[in-house]
CSV table of C-alpha atoms in Angstrom, one decimal:
chain,number,residue,atom,x,y,z
A,45,GLY,CA,87.3,31.0,-39.1
A,46,ASP,CA,83.7,29.9,-38.6
A,47,SER,CA,81.8,31.9,-36.0
A,48,VAL,CA,78.4,32.7,-34.7
A,49,THR,CA,77.2,36.1,-33.3
A,50,GLN,CA,74.0,36.5,-31.3
A,51,MET,CA,72.3,39.6,-30.0
A,52,GLU,CA,73.4,40.6,-26.5
A,53,GLY,CA,71.1,39.8,-23.7
A,54,PRO,CA,69.4,39.7,-21.4
A,55,VAL,CA,66.1,40.1,-23.2
A,56,THR,CA,63.2,40.8,-20.9
A,57,LEU,CA,59.7,40.5,-22.2
A,58,SER,CA,56.2,40.3,-20.8
A,59,GLU,CA,54.1,37.2,-21.3
A,60,GLU,CA,52.5,36.9,-24.7
A,61,ALA,CA,55.0,39.4,-26.3
A,62,PHE,CA,56.7,38.7,-29.6
A,63,LEU,CA,60.2,37.4,-29.4
A,64,THR,CA,63.1,37.8,-31.9
A,65,ILE,CA,66.7,36.7,-31.1
A,66,ASN,CA,69.1,37.6,-33.8
A,67,CYS,CA,71.8,35.3,-35.0
A,68,THR,CA,74.3,35.7,-37.8
A,69,TYR,CA,77.1,33.4,-38.8
A,70,THR,CA,80.3,33.3,-40.7
A,71,ALA,CA,81.2,30.1,-42.5
A,72,THR,CA,82.3,28.8,-45.9
A,73,GLY,CA,79.8,26.7,-47.8
A,74,TYR,CA,76.5,25.6,-46.4
A,75,PRO,CA,76.6,24.9,-42.7
A,76,SER,CA,73.7,23.3,-40.9
A,77,LEU,CA,72.1,25.7,-38.4
A,78,PHE,CA,70.7,25.1,-35.0
A,79,TRP,CA,69.0,26.7,-32.0
A,80,TYR,CA,69.6,25.0,-28.6
A,81,VAL,CA,67.9,26.0,-25.4
A,82,GLN,CA,69.2,25.7,-21.8
A,83,TYR,CA,66.7,25.9,-19.0
A,84,PRO,CA,68.0,26.9,-15.6
A,85,GLY,CA,70.1,24.1,-14.0
A,86,GLU,CA,69.9,21.9,-17.1
A,87,GLY,CA,71.9,20.9,-20.1
A,88,LEU,CA,71.3,22.1,-23.6
A,89,GLN,CA,68.4,20.7,-25.7
A,90,LEU,CA,68.0,20.9,-29.4
A,91,LEU,CA,65.1,23.3,-30.1
A,92,LEU,CA,65.1,23.4,-33.9
A,93,LYS,CA,67.4,23.1,-36.9
A,94,ALA,CA,67.7,23.8,-40.7
A,95,THR,CA,70.1,22.2,-43.1
A,96,LYS,CA,69.7,24.2,-46.3
A,97,ALA,CA,68.9,27.6,-47.6
A,98,ASP,CA,65.3,28.8,-47.1
A,99,ASP,CA,64.5,25.8,-44.8
A,100,LYS,CA,62.4,26.8,-41.8
A,101,GLY,CA,62.9,24.9,-38.5
A,102,SER,CA,60.1,25.0,-36.0
A,103,ASN,CA,59.3,23.5,-32.6
A,104,LYS,CA,57.2,24.5,-29.6
A,105,GLY,CA,56.0,27.6,-31.3
A,106,PHE,CA,59.5,28.8,-32.1
A,107,GLU,CA,60.6,29.3,-35.7
A,108,ALA,CA,63.8,30.2,-37.6
A,109,THR,CA,64.5,30.4,-41.3
A,110,TYR,CA,67.9,29.7,-42.9
A,111,ARG,CA,68.8,32.9,-44.8
A,112,LYS,CA,71.8,32.2,-46.9
A,113,GLU,CA,71.9,35.7,-48.5
A,114,THR,CA,72.1,37.4,-45.1
A,115,THR,CA,73.9,34.5,-43.3
A,116,SER,CA,71.3,34.7,-40.6
A,117,PHE,CA,69.0,32.3,-38.6
A,118,HIS,CA,66.9,34.5,-36.3
A,119,LEU,CA,64.7,32.8,-33.7
A,120,GLU,CA,61.1,34.0,-33.4
A,121,LYS,CA,58.1,33.2,-31.3
A,122,GLY,CA,54.7,34.9,-31.6
A,123,SER,CA,53.7,34.7,-27.9
A,124,VAL,CA,56.2,33.9,-25.2
A,125,GLN,CA,55.4,32.2,-21.9
A,126,VAL,CA,57.1,32.4,-18.5
A,127,SER,CA,58.2,28.8,-19.1
A,128,ASP,CA,60.3,30.0,-22.1
A,129,SER,CA,62.7,31.8,-19.8
A,130,ALA,CA,66.0,30.2,-20.6
A,131,VAL,CA,69.3,30.8,-22.4
A,132,TYR,CA,69.1,30.3,-26.2
A,133,PHE,CA,72.2,29.3,-28.2
A,134,CYS,CA,72.5,29.6,-32.0
A,135,ALA,CA,75.0,27.1,-33.4
A,136,ILE,CA,76.4,26.1,-36.8
A,137,PHE,CA,77.8,22.8,-38.0
A,138,PRO,CA,80.2,23.7,-40.8
A,139,SER,CA,79.8,21.8,-44.1
A,140,SER,CA,83.6,21.2,-44.0
A,141,ASN,CA,82.6,18.5,-41.5
A,142,THR,CA,85.2,19.3,-38.9
A,143,GLY,CA,82.9,17.6,-36.4
A,144,LYS,CA,82.7,20.8,-34.3
A,145,LEU,CA,79.4,22.4,-33.4
A,146,ILE,CA,80.2,26.1,-33.0
A,147,PHE,CA,78.0,28.0,-30.6
A,148,GLY,CA,77.2,31.7,-30.3
A,149,GLN,CA,77.5,33.3,-26.9
A,150,GLY,CA,74.0,32.7,-25.8
A,151,THR,CA,71.1,35.0,-25.2
A,152,THR,CA,69.3,35.0,-21.9
A,153,LEU,CA,65.5,35.4,-22.1
A,154,GLN,CA,63.4,36.4,-19.1
A,155,VAL,CA,59.7,36.4,-19.5
A,156,LYS,CA,57.7,38.2,-16.8
A,157,PRO,CA,54.0,37.4,-16.0
B,188,ASP,CA,66.2,6.7,-17.7
B,189,THR,CA,68.5,9.7,-18.3
B,190,ALA,CA,70.0,9.6,-21.8
B,191,VAL,CA,73.3,11.3,-21.0
B,192,SER,CA,74.3,11.3,-17.4
B,193,GLN,CA,77.2,12.9,-15.7
B,194,THR,CA,78.7,12.6,-12.2
B,195,PRO,CA,79.2,14.4,-10.0
B,196,LYS,CA,76.8,17.3,-10.6
B,197,TYR,CA,78.8,19.5,-8.3
B,198,LEU,CA,82.5,19.5,-7.4
B,199,VAL,CA,84.2,21.9,-5.1
B,200,THR,CA,87.9,21.4,-4.6
B,201,GLN,CA,91.2,23.1,-3.8
B,202,MET,CA,93.8,24.4,-6.3
B,203,GLY,CA,96.4,21.8,-7.1
B,204,ASN,CA,94.0,18.8,-6.6
B,205,ASP,CA,93.2,16.2,-9.2
B,206,LYS,CA,89.6,15.4,-10.0
B,207,SER,CA,87.5,13.3,-12.5
B,208,ILE,CA,84.1,13.7,-14.1
B,209,LYS,CA,82.3,10.7,-15.5
B,210,CYS,CA,79.8,10.5,-18.4
B,211,GLU,CA,77.6,7.7,-19.6
B,212,GLN,CA,75.1,7.6,-22.5
B,213,ASN,CA,72.5,5.0,-23.1
B,214,LEU,CA,71.5,6.2,-26.6
B,215,GLY,CA,73.7,3.8,-28.5
B,216,HIS,CA,75.6,6.7,-30.0
B,217,ASP,CA,79.1,6.4,-31.5
B,218,THR,CA,80.3,9.9,-30.7
B,219,MET,CA,80.8,11.7,-27.4
B,220,TYR,CA,82.1,15.1,-26.5
B,221,TRP,CA,83.3,17.3,-23.6
B,222,TYR,CA,82.3,21.0,-23.7
B,223,LYS,CA,83.3,23.7,-21.3
B,224,GLN,CA,80.9,26.5,-20.4
B,225,ASP,CA,82.4,29.5,-18.7
B,226,SER,CA,80.8,32.0,-16.3
B,227,LYS,CA,79.5,34.1,-19.3
B,228,LYS,CA,77.7,30.9,-20.6
B,229,PHE,CA,80.1,30.6,-23.6
B,230,LEU,CA,80.4,27.0,-24.8
B,231,LYS,CA,83.6,25.6,-26.3
B,232,ILE,CA,84.4,22.1,-27.4
B,233,MET,CA,87.3,20.4,-25.7
B,234,PHE,CA,87.4,16.8,-26.9
B,235,SER,CA,85.5,14.4,-29.1
B,236,TYR,CA,85.6,10.6,-29.3
B,237,ASN,CA,84.2,8.4,-31.9
B,238,ASN,CA,84.0,4.7,-31.0
B,239,LYS,CA,86.6,5.1,-28.3
B,240,GLU,CA,89.0,7.0,-30.7
B,241,LEU,CA,90.0,10.6,-30.0
B,242,ILE,CA,89.0,12.7,-33.0
B,243,ILE,CA,88.9,16.2,-31.7
B,244,ASN,CA,91.4,17.7,-29.3
B,245,GLU,CA,91.1,21.4,-29.0
B,246,THR,CA,93.7,23.7,-27.5
B,247,VAL,CA,93.3,22.5,-24.0
B,248,PRO,CA,96.1,22.3,-21.4
B,249,ASN,CA,97.5,18.8,-21.1
B,250,ARG,CA,96.4,18.8,-17.5
B,251,PHE,CA,93.0,17.7,-19.0
B,252,SER,CA,93.0,14.1,-20.1
B,253,PRO,CA,89.9,12.4,-21.5
B,254,LYS,CA,89.4,8.7,-21.6
B,255,SER,CA,86.8,6.5,-23.3
B,256,PRO,CA,86.8,2.9,-22.0
B,257,ASP,CA,84.0,2.1,-24.4
B,258,LYS,CA,81.7,4.0,-26.7
B,259,ALA,CA,79.1,4.6,-24.0
B,260,HIS,CA,81.5,6.2,-21.6
B,261,LEU,CA,83.7,9.3,-21.7
B,262,ASN,CA,85.5,10.5,-18.6
B,263,LEU,CA,87.5,13.6,-18.0
B,264,HIS,CA,90.4,13.8,-15.6
B,265,ILE,CA,91.9,17.1,-14.6
B,266,ASN,CA,95.3,17.3,-12.9
B,267,SER,CA,96.7,20.2,-10.8
B,268,LEU,CA,93.5,22.2,-10.8
B,269,GLU,CA,93.7,25.9,-11.3
B,270,LEU,CA,91.2,28.7,-10.5
B,271,GLY,CA,90.6,29.2,-14.2
B,272,ASP,CA,89.3,25.6,-14.5
B,273,SER,CA,86.1,26.7,-12.6
B,274,ALA,CA,83.3,26.2,-15.1
B,275,VAL,CA,80.4,23.9,-16.0
B,276,TYR,CA,81.6,20.9,-18.0
B,277,PHE,CA,79.0,19.3,-20.3
B,278,CYS,CA,79.2,15.9,-21.8
B,279,ALA,CA,77.3,15.3,-25.0
B,280,SER,CA,76.7,12.5,-27.5
B,281,SER,CA,75.6,12.2,-31.1
B,282,PRO,CA,74.8,9.2,-33.3
B,283,ARG,CA,77.8,10.0,-35.6
B,284,THR,CA,80.4,12.6,-36.3
B,285,ASP,CA,78.7,14.4,-39.2
B,286,THR,CA,75.8,15.9,-37.4
B,287,GLY,CA,75.3,18.9,-35.1
B,288,GLU,CA,72.4,17.2,-33.3
B,289,LEU,CA,73.9,16.7,-29.9
B,290,PHE,CA,72.4,15.3,-26.7
B,291,PHE,CA,73.7,17.0,-23.6
B,292,GLY,CA,74.1,15.9,-20.0
B,293,GLU,CA,73.0,18.2,-17.2
B,294,GLY,CA,76.5,19.4,-16.6
B,295,SER,CA,79.1,19.2,-13.8
B,296,ARG,CA,79.8,22.4,-12.0
B,297,LEU,CA,83.4,22.5,-11.0
B,298,THR,CA,84.5,25.2,-8.4
B,299,VAL,CA,88.2,25.5,-7.7
B,300,LEU,CA,89.0,27.4,-4.5
């Protein structure tokens, strides 16, 4: 079945470091791809999305590119801030339109000053 | 005004009790969801309603019963609570069923003692 795998956390970085959180997926067809972020004590918020191959989603300095050939959607940011500390979830919405958004297990990011 | 609001935010109760969580969205969306987040942050869909009609019902014990009195409200009632029901329950909404862009509430943390 459809699934999402993210790199294990926690990821601990110093402020201004480069961030990569890996995400790969298994799905038939062309799913839509998403990154959601959950700040401490809050619900999830959509961070960025991409709906077709080679699309790049970007928001708040974060970027991710839909790579169909490697079935990946890695999240990157050039310079992280303490305020980026959160749990990041990769998710897919299958093209079979089951109505189910499928999440990865989440990666906790901690940024130290 | 909070877009998706859930009550209560925290719920502590004894095994065997019955409890309810309420959700309301003021976004005018047609589709609403319940997700369960376990202690390892893993998120899994439980139910989805579209215009008051149940469209997704995952493998959830029948002690869990959702109810949508209108398309702006989705409640979750849980009978005979068990220790394993302890989790954070998130309500979410989306404008329609064919999108992975969800708007989440802040979550309701249920602790069963």
